[in-house]
mmCIF file of C-alpha atoms in Angstrom:
data_model
loop_
_atom_site.group_PDB
_atom_site.id
_atom_site.type_symbol
_atom_site.label_atom_id
_atom_site.label_comp_id
_atom_site.label_asym_id
_atom_site.label_seq_id
_atom_site.Cartn_x
_atom_site.Cartn_y
_atom_site.Cartn_z
ATOM 1 C CA UNK A 1 3.474 14.203 5.916
ATOM 2 C CA UNK A 2 3.408 10.064 5.706
ATOM 3 C CA UNK A 3 3.028 8.063 8.861
ATOM 4 C CA UNK A 4 6.658 6.879 7.966
ATOM 5 C CA UNK A 5 7.848 10.523 8.298
ATOM 6 C CA UNK A 6 5.993 10.900 11.625
ATOM 7 C CA UNK A 7 7.343 7.548 12.879
ATOM 8 C CA UNK A 8 10.854 8.997 11.899
ATOM 9 C CA UNK A 9 10.301 12.293 13.815
ATOM 10 C CA UNK A 10 9.250 10.284 16.859
ATOM 11 C CA UNK A 11 12.251 8.069 16.915
ATOM 12 C CA UNK A 12 14.321 11.112 16.488
ATOM 13 C CA UNK A 13 12.987 12.262 19.859
ATOM 14 C CA UNK A 14 13.768 9.048 21.253
ATOM 15 C CA UNK A 15 17.426 9.185 20.226
ATOM 16 C CA UNK A 16 17.902 12.577 21.378
ATOM 17 C CA UNK A 17 16.774 11.569 24.811
ATOM 18 C CA UNK A 18 19.022 8.591 24.803
ATOM 19 C CA UNK A 19 22.075 10.813 23.375
ATOM 20 C CA UNK A 20 21.343 13.330 26.331
ATOM 21 C CA UNK A 21 21.211 10.529 28.925
ATOM 22 C CA UNK A 22 17.827 11.089 29.883
ATOM 23 C CA UNK A 23 16.742 7.671 28.783
ATOM 24 C CA UNK A 24 18.786 4.440 28.785
ATOM 25 C CA UNK A 25 17.075 2.248 26.129
ATOM 26 C CA UNK A 26 17.707 0.951 22.793
ATOM 27 C CA UNK A 27 16.109 3.101 20.037
ATOM 28 C CA UNK A 28 13.562 0.833 18.373
ATOM 29 C CA UNK A 29 13.481 0.477 14.523
ATOM 30 C CA UNK A 30 9.929 1.942 14.153
ATOM 31 C CA UNK A 31 7.316 3.714 16.203
ATOM 32 C CA UNK A 32 3.610 2.870 15.751
ATOM 33 C CA UNK A 33 1.750 6.113 14.666
ATOM 34 C CA UNK A 34 -1.788 5.952 14.037
ATOM 35 C CA UNK A 35 -5.148 8.132 14.347
ATOM 36 C CA UNK A 36 -5.841 8.522 18.070
ATOM 37 C CA UNK A 37 -8.245 6.232 19.562
ATOM 38 C CA UNK A 38 -11.058 6.814 22.344
ATOM 39 C CA UNK A 39 -9.774 9.521 24.909
ATOM 40 C CA UNK A 40 -7.135 10.679 22.673
ATOM 41 C CA UNK A 41 -6.926 13.851 20.750
ATOM 42 C CA UNK A 42 -4.963 15.667 17.834
ATOM 43 C CA UNK A 43 -4.192 14.175 14.644
ATOM 44 C CA UNK A 44 -2.121 11.247 15.545
ATOM 45 C CA UNK A 45 -1.162 9.133 18.312
ATOM 46 C CA UNK A 46 1.879 7.064 19.323
ATOM 47 C CA UNK A 47 2.252 4.453 22.336
ATOM 48 C CA UNK A 48 6.152 4.402 22.000
ATOM 49 C CA UNK A 49 6.362 5.667 25.661
ATOM 50 C CA UNK A 50 4.606 2.383 26.655
ATOM 51 C CA UNK A 51 6.879 0.483 24.518
ATOM 52 C CA UNK A 52 9.880 2.008 26.072
ATOM 53 C CA UNK A 53 8.730 2.114 29.699
ATOM 54 C CA UNK A 54 9.965 -1.285 31.049
ATOM 55 C CA UNK A 55 13.313 -0.980 29.326
ATOM 56 C CA UNK A 56 13.763 2.602 30.785
ATOM 57 C CA UNK A 57 12.654 1.664 34.388
ATOM 58 C CA UNK A 58 10.329 4.562 34.515
ATOM 59 C CA UNK A 59 6.573 4.971 34.470
ATOM 60 C CA UNK A 60 5.275 5.200 30.972
ATOM 61 C CA UNK A 61 3.929 8.824 31.737
ATOM 62 C CA UNK A 62 7.417 9.967 32.669
ATOM 63 C CA UNK A 63 8.894 8.575 29.417
ATOM 64 C CA UNK A 64 5.863 10.302 27.668
ATOM 65 C CA UNK A 65 6.758 13.689 29.186
ATOM 66 C CA UNK A 66 10.432 13.501 28.325
ATOM 67 C CA UNK A 67 9.551 12.795 24.607
ATOM 68 C CA UNK A 68 6.821 15.414 24.484
ATOM 69 C CA UNK A 69 9.489 18.136 25.414
ATOM 70 C CA UNK A 70 11.625 17.285 22.363
ATOM 71 C CA UNK A 71 8.414 16.898 20.149
ATOM 72 C CA UNK A 72 7.357 20.302 20.857
ATOM 73 C CA UNK A 73 10.394 21.623 19.435
ATOM 74 C CA UNK A 74 9.491 20.172 16.070
ATOM 75 C CA UNK A 75 7.962 22.679 13.846
ATOM 76 C CA UNK A 76 5.516 20.265 12.277
ATOM 77 C CA UNK A 77 3.574 20.032 15.499
ATOM 78 C CA UNK A 78 1.418 22.797 16.929
ATOM 79 C CA UNK A 79 0.671 20.567 20.316
ATOM 80 C CA UNK A 80 1.667 17.394 21.794
ATOM 81 C CA UNK A 81 -0.420 16.098 24.609
ATOM 82 C CA UNK A 82 -0.008 13.010 27.003
ATOM 83 C CA UNK A 83 -3.289 11.229 27.687
ATOM 84 C CA UNK A 84 -4.113 7.868 29.398
ATOM 85 C CA UNK A 85 -1.203 5.620 30.613
ATOM 86 C CA UNK A 86 1.304 7.470 28.499
ATOM 87 C CA UNK A 87 -0.018 8.117 24.913
ATOM 88 C CA UNK A 88 1.710 10.882 22.962
ATOM 89 C CA UNK A 89 -1.074 12.746 20.882
ATOM 90 C CA UNK A 90 0.212 14.925 17.977
ATOM 91 C CA UNK A 91 -1.330 17.790 16.480
ATOM 92 C CA UNK A 92 0.116 18.857 13.096
ATOM 93 C CA UNK A 93 0.368 22.249 11.444
ATOM 94 C CA UNK A 94 -1.739 22.968 8.597
ATOM 95 C CA UNK A 95 1.254 22.534 6.013
ATOM 96 C CA UNK A 96 1.585 18.744 7.114
ATOM 97 C CA UNK A 97 -1.464 17.645 4.870
ATOM 98 C CA UNK A 98 -0.298 20.163 1.992
ATOM 99 C CA UNK A 99 2.957 18.284 2.441
ATOM 100 C CA UNK A 100 1.566 15.081 2.015
ATOM 101 C CA UNK A 101 -0.634 16.117 -1.014
ATOM 102 C CA UNK A 102 2.462 17.437 -2.837
ATOM 103 C CA UNK A 103 4.218 14.245 -2.369
ATOM 104 C CA UNK A 104 1.151 12.340 -3.692
ATOM 105 C CA UNK A 105 0.609 14.426 -6.794
ATOM 106 C CA UNK A 106 4.331 14.440 -7.505
ATOM 107 C CA UNK A 107 4.677 10.767 -7.340
ATOM 108 C CA UNK A 108 1.232 10.040 -8.893
ATOM 109 C CA UNK A 109 0.130 6.207 -8.938
ATOM 110 C CA UNK A 110 3.417 5.250 -7.966
ATOM 111 C CA UNK A 111 2.882 6.902 -4.501
ATOM 112 C CA UNK A 112 3.867 4.091 -2.128
ATOM 113 C CA UNK A 113 6.156 2.251 -4.339
ATOM 114 C CA UNK A 114 9.623 1.588 -3.554
ATOM 115 C CA UNK A 115 12.069 4.346 -4.289
ATOM 116 C CA UNK A 116 14.641 2.108 -5.650
ATOM 117 C CA UNK A 117 14.030 -0.278 -8.446
ATOM 118 C CA UNK A 118 14.706 -3.424 -6.414
ATOM 119 C CA UNK A 119 15.163 -4.220 -2.717
ATOM 120 C CA UNK A 120 17.257 -7.343 -3.146
ATOM 121 C CA UNK A 121 14.514 -9.864 -2.596
ATOM 122 C CA UNK A 122 13.766 -12.567 -5.149
ATOM 123 C CA UNK A 123 10.277 -14.125 -4.938
ATOM 124 C CA UNK A 124 8.859 -17.231 -6.230
ATOM 125 C CA UNK A 125 5.185 -17.352 -6.327
ATOM 126 C CA UNK A 126 3.491 -20.890 -7.008
ATOM 127 C CA UNK A 127 -0.301 -21.470 -7.270
ATOM 128 C CA UNK A 128 -2.428 -24.339 -8.152
ATOM 129 C CA UNK A 129 -4.317 -24.052 -11.581
ATOM 130 C CA UNK A 130 -7.624 -22.679 -9.855
ATOM 131 C CA UNK A 131 -9.134 -19.296 -11.033
ATOM 132 C CA UNK A 132 -8.808 -17.734 -7.498
ATOM 133 C CA UNK A 133 -5.258 -18.728 -7.007
ATOM 134 C CA UNK A 134 -4.205 -17.518 -10.140
ATOM 135 C CA UNK A 135 -5.720 -14.252 -9.996
ATOM 136 C CA UNK A 136 -4.402 -13.805 -6.269
ATOM 137 C CA UNK A 137 -0.996 -14.635 -7.584
ATOM 138 C CA UNK A 138 -1.108 -12.164 -10.351
ATOM 139 C CA UNK A 139 -1.957 -9.510 -8.085
ATOM 140 C CA UNK A 140 0.633 -10.447 -5.334
ATOM 141 C CA UNK A 141 3.353 -10.174 -8.211
ATOM 142 C CA UNK A 142 2.066 -6.485 -9.014
ATOM 143 C CA UNK A 143 2.240 -5.578 -5.532
ATOM 144 C CA UNK A 144 5.762 -7.256 -4.827
ATOM 145 C CA UNK A 145 7.272 -5.512 -7.917
ATOM 146 C CA UNK A 146 5.943 -2.217 -6.600
ATOM 147 C CA UNK A 147 7.851 -2.775 -3.595
ATOM 148 C CA UNK A 148 11.051 -3.487 -5.610
ATOM 149 C CA UNK A 149 10.847 -7.253 -5.740
ATOM 150 C CA UNK A 150 11.983 -9.515 -8.512
ATOM 151 C CA UNK A 151 9.071 -12.000 -8.886
ATOM 152 C CA UNK A 152 8.256 -15.135 -10.880
ATOM 153 C CA UNK A 153 4.969 -17.022 -10.959
ATOM 154 C CA UNK A 154 4.651 -20.586 -11.401
ATOM 155 C CA UNK A 155 1.561 -22.420 -11.927
ATOM 156 C CA UNK A 156 0.954 -26.055 -11.069
ATOM 157 C CA UNK A 157 -0.916 -27.159 -14.352
ATOM 158 C CA UNK A 158 -2.298 -25.058 -17.235
ATOM 159 C CA UNK A 159 -4.509 -22.091 -16.367
ATOM 160 C CA UNK A 160 -7.463 -21.558 -18.606
ATOM 161 C CA UNK A 161 -6.910 -19.051 -21.563
ATOM 162 C CA UNK A 162 -9.862 -17.150 -20.469
ATOM 163 C CA UNK A 163 -8.366 -16.240 -16.986
ATOM 164 C CA UNK A 164 -5.852 -14.143 -18.914
ATOM 165 C CA UNK A 165 -8.207 -12.895 -21.685
ATOM 166 C CA UNK A 166 -11.055 -11.955 -19.674
ATOM 167 C CA UNK A 167 -9.696 -11.469 -16.231
ATOM 168 C CA UNK A 168 -6.143 -10.230 -17.089
ATOM 169 C CA UNK A 169 -4.430 -12.887 -14.898
ATOM 170 C CA UNK A 170 -0.871 -13.319 -16.228
ATOM 171 C CA UNK A 171 1.079 -16.189 -14.388
ATOM 172 C CA UNK A 172 4.096 -15.829 -16.512
ATOM 173 C CA UNK A 173 7.459 -14.389 -15.660
ATOM 174 C CA UNK A 174 7.444 -11.547 -18.094
ATOM 175 C CA UNK A 175 7.687 -13.992 -21.124
ATOM 176 C CA UNK A 176 7.424 -17.817 -21.248
ATOM 177 C CA UNK A 177 6.404 -19.538 -18.052
ATOM 178 C CA UNK A 178 9.144 -20.632 -15.972
ATOM 179 C CA UNK A 179 9.435 -24.329 -15.266
ATOM 180 C CA UNK A 180 9.929 -25.924 -12.188
ATOM 181 C CA UNK A 181 13.874 -26.090 -12.555
ATOM 182 C CA UNK A 182 16.976 -24.829 -10.743
ATOM 183 C CA UNK A 183 17.789 -21.306 -11.890
ATOM 184 C CA UNK A 184 21.673 -20.192 -11.871
ATOM 185 C CA UNK A 185 22.623 -16.932 -11.884
ATOM 186 C CA UNK A 186 26.335 -15.635 -12.866
ATOM 187 C CA UNK A 187 27.081 -15.873 -9.197
ATOM 188 C CA UNK A 188 25.389 -18.673 -7.154
ATOM 189 C CA UNK A 189 22.411 -20.671 -7.402
ATOM 190 C CA UNK A 190 19.050 -19.104 -6.268
ATOM 191 C CA UNK A 191 17.728 -20.814 -2.990
ATOM 192 C CA UNK A 192 14.075 -21.452 -2.124
ATOM 193 C CA UNK A 193 11.947 -20.890 1.092
ATOM 194 C CA UNK A 194 8.573 -21.958 1.022
ATOM 195 C CA UNK A 195 5.586 -19.900 2.714
ATOM 196 C CA UNK A 196 1.859 -20.846 1.872
ATOM 197 C CA UNK A 197 -0.885 -18.543 1.673
ATOM 198 C CA UNK A 198 -3.899 -20.430 2.717
ATOM 199 C CA UNK A 199 -5.920 -18.094 4.434
ATOM 200 C CA UNK A 200 -4.090 -17.283 7.495
ATOM 201 C CA UNK A 201 -1.463 -14.486 6.842
ATOM 202 C CA UNK A 202 2.205 -15.588 5.957
ATOM 203 C CA UNK A 203 4.566 -14.363 8.599
ATOM 204 C CA UNK A 204 7.456 -12.408 7.746
ATOM 205 C CA UNK A 205 10.551 -14.488 6.650
ATOM 206 C CA UNK A 206 14.325 -13.601 7.371
ATOM 207 C CA UNK A 207 16.054 -13.833 3.976
ATOM 208 C CA UNK A 208 19.598 -14.624 3.691
ATOM 209 C CA UNK A 209 22.002 -13.229 1.163
ATOM 210 C CA UNK A 210 23.617 -15.882 -1.040
ATOM 211 C CA UNK A 211 25.556 -14.123 -3.645
ATOM 212 C CA UNK A 212 24.400 -12.044 -6.831
ATOM 213 C CA UNK A 213 20.848 -11.018 -6.910
ATOM 214 C CA UNK A 214 18.487 -10.917 -9.934
ATOM 215 C CA UNK A 215 17.471 -7.464 -10.830
ATOM 216 C CA UNK A 216 13.931 -6.756 -11.858
ATOM 217 C CA UNK A 217 15.355 -5.904 -15.485
ATOM 218 C CA UNK A 218 18.064 -6.602 -17.833
ATOM 219 C CA UNK A 219 18.906 -9.984 -16.233
ATOM 220 C CA UNK A 220 20.914 -12.703 -17.744
ATOM 221 C CA UNK A 221 21.117 -16.300 -16.420
ATOM 222 C CA UNK A 222 23.446 -19.127 -17.561
ATOM 223 C CA UNK A 223 20.615 -21.176 -18.345
ATOM 224 C CA UNK A 224 17.363 -20.344 -20.202
ATOM 225 C CA UNK A 225 16.138 -16.781 -20.186
ATOM 226 C CA UNK A 226 13.626 -16.106 -17.772
ATOM 227 C CA UNK A 227 12.359 -12.886 -19.117
ATOM 228 C CA UNK A 228 11.592 -11.404 -22.313
ATOM 229 C CA UNK A 229 14.228 -8.736 -21.355
ATOM 230 C CA UNK A 230 17.805 -9.295 -20.975
ATOM 231 C CA UNK A 231 19.004 -9.243 -17.239
ATOM 232 C CA UNK A 232 22.145 -8.663 -15.880
ATOM 233 C CA UNK A 233 23.413 -9.335 -12.249
ATOM 234 C CA UNK A 234 23.722 -6.401 -10.307
ATOM 235 C CA UNK A 235 25.420 -6.875 -7.074
ATOM 236 C CA UNK A 236 24.569 -8.881 -3.968
ATOM 237 C CA UNK A 237 21.067 -10.539 -3.653
ATOM 238 C CA UNK A 238 19.269 -12.195 -1.149
ATOM 239 C CA UNK A 239 17.907 -15.909 -1.403
ATOM 240 C CA UNK A 240 14.404 -16.622 -3.297
ATOM 241 C CA UNK A 241 11.546 -16.619 -0.873
ATOM 242 C CA UNK A 242 9.101 -19.056 -1.953
ATOM 243 C CA UNK A 243 5.235 -18.390 -1.615
ATOM 244 C CA UNK A 244 2.678 -20.969 -2.212
ATOM 245 C CA UNK A 245 -0.627 -19.163 -3.017
ATOM 246 C CA UNK A 246 -3.621 -21.380 -2.187
ATOM 247 C CA UNK A 247 -6.773 -19.336 -1.042
ATOM 248 C CA UNK A 248 -10.251 -20.984 -0.484
ATOM 249 C CA UNK A 249 -11.305 -21.678 -4.011
ATOM 250 C CA UNK A 250 -13.973 -19.726 -5.792
ATOM 251 C CA UNK A 251 -17.354 -21.431 -5.652
ATOM 252 C CA UNK A 252 -18.243 -20.442 -9.004
ATOM 253 C CA UNK A 253 -17.347 -19.087 -12.183
ATOM 254 C CA UNK A 254 -16.101 -15.343 -11.983
ATOM 255 C CA UNK A 255 -15.787 -14.827 -15.722
ATOM 256 C CA UNK A 256 -19.482 -13.624 -16.287
ATOM 257 C CA UNK A 257 -18.627 -10.700 -13.902
ATOM 258 C CA UNK A 258 -16.097 -9.459 -16.363
ATOM 259 C CA UNK A 259 -12.535 -8.300 -15.385
ATOM 260 C CA UNK A 260 -12.952 -5.687 -12.759
ATOM 261 C CA UNK A 261 -16.010 -7.159 -10.871
ATOM 262 C CA UNK A 262 -14.471 -10.632 -11.424
ATOM 263 C CA UNK A 263 -11.053 -9.807 -9.871
ATOM 264 C CA UNK A 264 -12.720 -7.659 -6.828
ATOM 265 C CA UNK A 265 -14.907 -10.552 -6.248
ATOM 266 C CA UNK A 266 -11.946 -12.873 -5.869
ATOM 267 C CA UNK A 267 -9.465 -10.465 -4.105
ATOM 268 C CA UNK A 268 -11.649 -8.267 -1.496
ATOM 269 C CA UNK A 269 -12.467 -11.362 0.829
ATOM 270 C CA UNK A 270 -9.466 -12.578 2.852
ATOM 271 C CA UNK A 271 -7.789 -15.710 1.637
ATOM 272 C CA UNK A 272 -9.456 -17.860 4.207
ATOM 273 C CA UNK A 273 -13.060 -16.686 3.436
ATOM 274 C CA UNK A 274 -15.166 -17.950 0.741
ATOM 275 C CA UNK A 275 -15.890 -15.254 -2.308
ATOM 276 C CA UNK A 276 -19.293 -14.468 -3.226
ATOM 277 C CA UNK A 277 -19.983 -15.391 -6.826
ATOM 278 C CA UNK A 278 -21.570 -13.593 -8.444
ATOM 279 C CA UNK A 279 -22.909 -11.501 -5.372
ATOM 280 C CA UNK A 280 -23.706 -7.930 -5.967
ATOM 281 C CA UNK A 281 -20.280 -6.751 -7.519
ATOM 282 C CA UNK A 282 -21.941 -5.197 -10.629
ATOM 283 C CA UNK A 283 -24.826 -3.379 -8.731
ATOM 284 C CA UNK A 284 -24.066 0.261 -8.555
ATOM 285 C CA UNK A 285 -25.066 1.406 -5.412
ATOM 286 C CA UNK A 286 -23.442 2.099 -1.793
ATOM 287 C CA UNK A 287 -23.705 -1.360 -0.688
ATOM 288 C CA UNK A 288 -21.219 -2.549 -3.248
ATOM 289 C CA UNK A 289 -17.682 -1.746 -2.067
ATOM 290 C CA UNK A 290 -16.120 -1.719 -5.406
ATOM 291 C CA UNK A 291 -18.722 0.834 -6.788
ATOM 292 C CA UNK A 292 -17.867 3.072 -3.890
ATOM 293 C CA UNK A 293 -14.069 2.808 -4.587
ATOM 294 C CA UNK A 294 -14.597 3.571 -8.612
ATOM 295 C CA UNK A 295 -17.206 6.096 -7.974
ATOM 296 C CA UNK A 296 -15.079 8.115 -5.450
ATOM 297 C CA UNK A 297 -12.210 8.067 -8.073
ATOM 298 C CA UNK A 298 -14.719 9.304 -11.027
ATOM 299 C CA UNK A 299 -15.980 11.877 -8.838
ATOM 300 C CA UNK A 300 -12.477 13.347 -8.054
ATOM 301 C CA UNK A 301 -11.955 13.279 -12.062
ATOM 302 C CA UNK A 302 -15.213 15.028 -12.652
ATOM 303 C CA UNK A 303 -14.185 17.822 -9.899
ATOM 304 C CA UNK A 304 -11.032 18.391 -11.808
ATOM 305 C CA UNK A 305 -12.762 18.866 -15.181
ATOM 306 C CA UNK A 306 -15.558 21.065 -13.605
ATOM 307 C CA UNK A 307 -12.842 23.294 -11.545
ATOM 308 C CA UNK A 308 -10.829 23.681 -15.114
ATOM 309 C CA UNK A 309 -14.147 24.940 -16.650
ATOM 310 C CA UNK A 310 -14.470 27.415 -13.501
ATOM 311 C CA UNK A 311 -10.976 28.633 -14.249
ATOM 312 C CA UNK A 312 -9.036 27.196 -11.094
ATOM 313 C CA UNK A 313 -6.801 24.442 -10.497
ATOM 314 C CA UNK A 314 -5.466 22.380 -7.423
ATOM 315 C CA UNK A 315 -3.097 23.926 -4.852
ATOM 316 C CA UNK A 316 -2.163 22.013 -1.861
ATOM 317 C CA UNK A 317 -3.028 23.585 1.389
ATOM 318 C CA UNK A 318 -4.582 23.258 4.765
ATOM 319 C CA UNK A 319 -7.856 21.656 4.642
ATOM 320 C CA UNK A 320 -10.155 21.660 7.784
ATOM 321 C CA UNK A 321 -12.315 18.370 8.832
ATOM 322 C CA UNK A 322 -10.410 16.134 6.638
ATOM 323 C CA UNK A 323 -8.157 14.366 9.219
ATOM 324 C CA UNK A 324 -9.528 10.857 8.321
ATOM 325 C CA UNK A 325 -8.741 11.158 4.707
ATOM 326 C CA UNK A 326 -5.219 12.742 5.334
ATOM 327 C CA UNK A 327 -4.579 9.789 7.821
ATOM 328 C CA UNK A 328 -5.612 7.050 4.971
ATOM 329 C CA UNK A 329 -3.764 8.787 2.458
ATOM 330 C CA UNK A 330 -0.806 8.940 4.734
ATOM 331 C CA UNK A 331 -1.201 5.273 5.387
ATOM 332 C CA UNK A 332 -1.070 4.274 2.043
ATOM 333 C CA UNK A 333 2.870 3.554 1.817
ATOM 334 C CA UNK A 334 2.558 1.226 4.741
ATOM 335 C CA UNK A 335 -0.743 -0.599 3.590
ATOM 336 C CA UNK A 336 1.279 -1.621 0.227
ATOM 337 C CA UNK A 337 4.309 -2.680 2.461
ATOM 338 C CA UNK A 338 2.206 -4.795 4.432
ATOM 339 C CA UNK A 339 0.235 -6.271 1.462
ATOM 340 C CA UNK A 340 3.505 -7.258 0.099
ATOM 341 C CA UNK A 341 5.001 -8.613 3.427
ATOM 342 C CA UNK A 342 1.892 -10.723 4.485
ATOM 343 C CA UNK A 343 0.946 -11.378 0.818
ATOM 344 C CA UNK A 344 -2.740 -10.288 1.531
ATOM 345 C CA UNK A 345 -4.304 -8.324 -1.291
ATOM 346 C CA UNK A 346 -7.376 -8.160 0.476
ATOM 347 C CA UNK A 347 -5.569 -5.705 2.851
ATOM 348 C CA UNK A 348 -5.158 -3.191 0.097
ATOM 349 C CA UNK A 349 -8.712 -3.830 -1.397
ATOM 350 C CA UNK A 350 -10.148 -2.950 2.086
ATOM 351 C CA UNK A 351 -7.915 0.202 2.356
ATOM 352 C CA UNK A 352 -9.153 1.566 -1.005
ATOM 353 C CA UNK A 353 -12.682 1.203 0.674
ATOM 354 C CA UNK A 354 -11.269 3.379 3.588
ATOM 355 C CA UNK A 355 -9.972 5.836 1.331
ATOM 356 C CA UNK A 356 -13.119 6.151 -0.856
ATOM 357 C CA UNK A 357 -15.247 6.383 2.326
ATOM 358 C CA UNK A 358 -13.300 9.184 4.022
ATOM 359 C CA UNK A 359 -13.032 11.055 0.610
ATOM 360 C CA UNK A 360 -16.927 11.297 -0.297
ATOM 361 C CA UNK A 361 -17.695 13.981 2.673
ATOM 362 C CA UNK A 362 -15.012 16.221 1.404
ATOM 363 C CA UNK A 363 -16.142 16.408 -2.477
ATOM 364 C CA UNK A 364 -19.491 18.204 -2.098
ATOM 365 C CA UNK A 365 -17.294 21.222 -0.713
ATOM 366 C CA UNK A 366 -14.733 21.221 -3.497
ATOM 367 C CA UNK A 367 -16.194 23.508 -5.967
ATOM 368 C CA UNK A 368 -17.650 27.012 -5.115
ATOM 369 C CA UNK A 369 -21.466 27.416 -4.980
ATOM 370 C CA UNK A 370 -23.735 29.988 -6.713
ATOM 371 C CA UNK A 371 -21.856 33.439 -7.054
ATOM 372 C CA UNK A 372 -19.036 32.268 -4.769
ATOM 373 C CA UNK A 373 -15.491 32.932 -6.157
ATOM 374 C CA UNK A 374 -12.924 30.091 -5.836
ATOM 375 C CA UNK A 375 -10.612 30.534 -2.952
ATOM 376 C CA UNK A 376 -7.522 29.106 -1.570
ATOM 377 C CA UNK A 377 -9.758 26.655 0.514
ATOM 378 C CA UNK A 378 -11.400 25.583 -2.658
ATOM 379 C CA UNK A 379 -7.937 24.974 -4.303
ATOM 380 C CA UNK A 380 -6.655 23.022 -1.268
ATOM 381 C CA UNK A 381 -9.842 20.964 -1.304
ATOM 382 C CA UNK A 382 -9.491 20.328 -4.989
ATOM 383 C CA UNK A 383 -5.752 19.281 -4.432
ATOM 384 C CA UNK A 384 -6.621 16.867 -1.711
ATOM 385 C CA UNK A 385 -9.337 15.453 -3.604
ATOM 386 C CA UNK A 386 -6.950 14.868 -6.553
ATOM 387 C CA UNK A 387 -4.676 13.105 -4.416
ATOM 388 C CA UNK A 388 -7.513 10.606 -3.082
ATOM 389 C CA UNK A 389 -8.356 9.899 -6.728
ATOM 390 C CA UNK A 390 -4.636 9.236 -7.504
ATOM 391 C CA UNK A 391 -4.183 6.859 -4.521
ATOM 392 C CA UNK A 392 -7.611 5.116 -5.476
ATOM 393 C CA UNK A 393 -6.408 4.735 -9.136
ATOM 394 C CA UNK A 394 -3.150 3.400 -8.099
ATOM 395 C CA UNK A 395 -4.361 0.918 -5.588
ATOM 396 C CA UNK A 396 -6.973 -0.373 -8.317
ATOM 397 C CA UNK A 397 -4.205 -0.627 -10.863
ATOM 398 C CA UNK A 398 -2.226 -2.971 -8.438
ATOM 399 C CA UNK A 399 -5.450 -4.891 -8.075
ATOM 400 C CA UNK A 400 -5.362 -5.142 -11.864
ATOM 401 C CA UNK A 401 -8.805 -3.187 -12.063
ATOM 402 C CA UNK A 402 -9.590 -0.348 -14.266
ATOM 403 C CA UNK A 403 -10.355 3.251 -12.573
ATOM 404 C CA UNK A 404 -12.405 5.131 -15.058
ATOM 405 C CA UNK A 405 -12.816 8.768 -15.194
ATOM 406 C CA UNK A 406 -16.287 8.606 -16.076
ATOM 407 C CA UNK A 407 -18.899 6.167 -14.091
#
């Protein structure tokens, strides 16, 4: 079960309480669900009762008890406990982690991507001809497209050819670079809004619909082609969101690091932090976060090969003592959406480190030891390990970094 599904379940309990007249509040758009903090219990916790208490005119614990009675009726929970001033602590049935693993394995590296090809937002990324800005813009384009957005990138100046040939940074719009010109669709002109990524996170921007939208694929304009595929207008679209990408410049040349380490060195620090060039990005030890992420992925692939040699395969099921990993995997769609919204690829990089660090304690228990026969628990742990590797590979791919099966 993902955090989005948990949030939906909590909001459904709020809606039932409102419909039945026990609460007089406006149902919020989302309920924050996260691993419990100090003093909490269970698998997840939510502060929705504290959020609603003032509007309901009741103490937070009273609101929490009203919601607890409805959440206990959900088959996915084994227990719901109220702690502190009114936190709701949720304990999931064992099948919840199995459902999450099934979803990840079904969607593969596209887990966390938008379900539809286009969300209706056209984003114009602009960046100076500076290596870190170009790599960040390229990565943001990848993440935004994963969330269904149509993206075009414009560079103020000519990027060095090595930034593409070595670092894989393509600041073109699926074809020749789009010049700074007005772009007219078959409906109405695309409007711009400027937001600048300079270190502080870019706030969310309201976007107004102003006529037909440009889809990710098959789009045709009245003027010059903007993609190397023909594009047709498909229904209403929102106005362009202009984003200027201008992180703190790299203090040195990342090209000697190669593509993977060079991109990580530029993307892992927040935009307002100065990257370390060359740093220890090529060192294969635990102090190197890139090594930990890629090593964890390679371990999951090795376990799948070894399990196949032993004659058993992954099968999702309940896994004990893996709450941190399940929580991190369930949080992946939210992290991708937040990375796209706030234009912060460092958020995704840090999340991958969290997933890798949570996966490592599980991996030694995946394969049977000695004369032990593979059991349902081994198959479930193998499936969870495969799901972790899938999320790591998908996240690294969005960062433009390879996820090798052997390391």
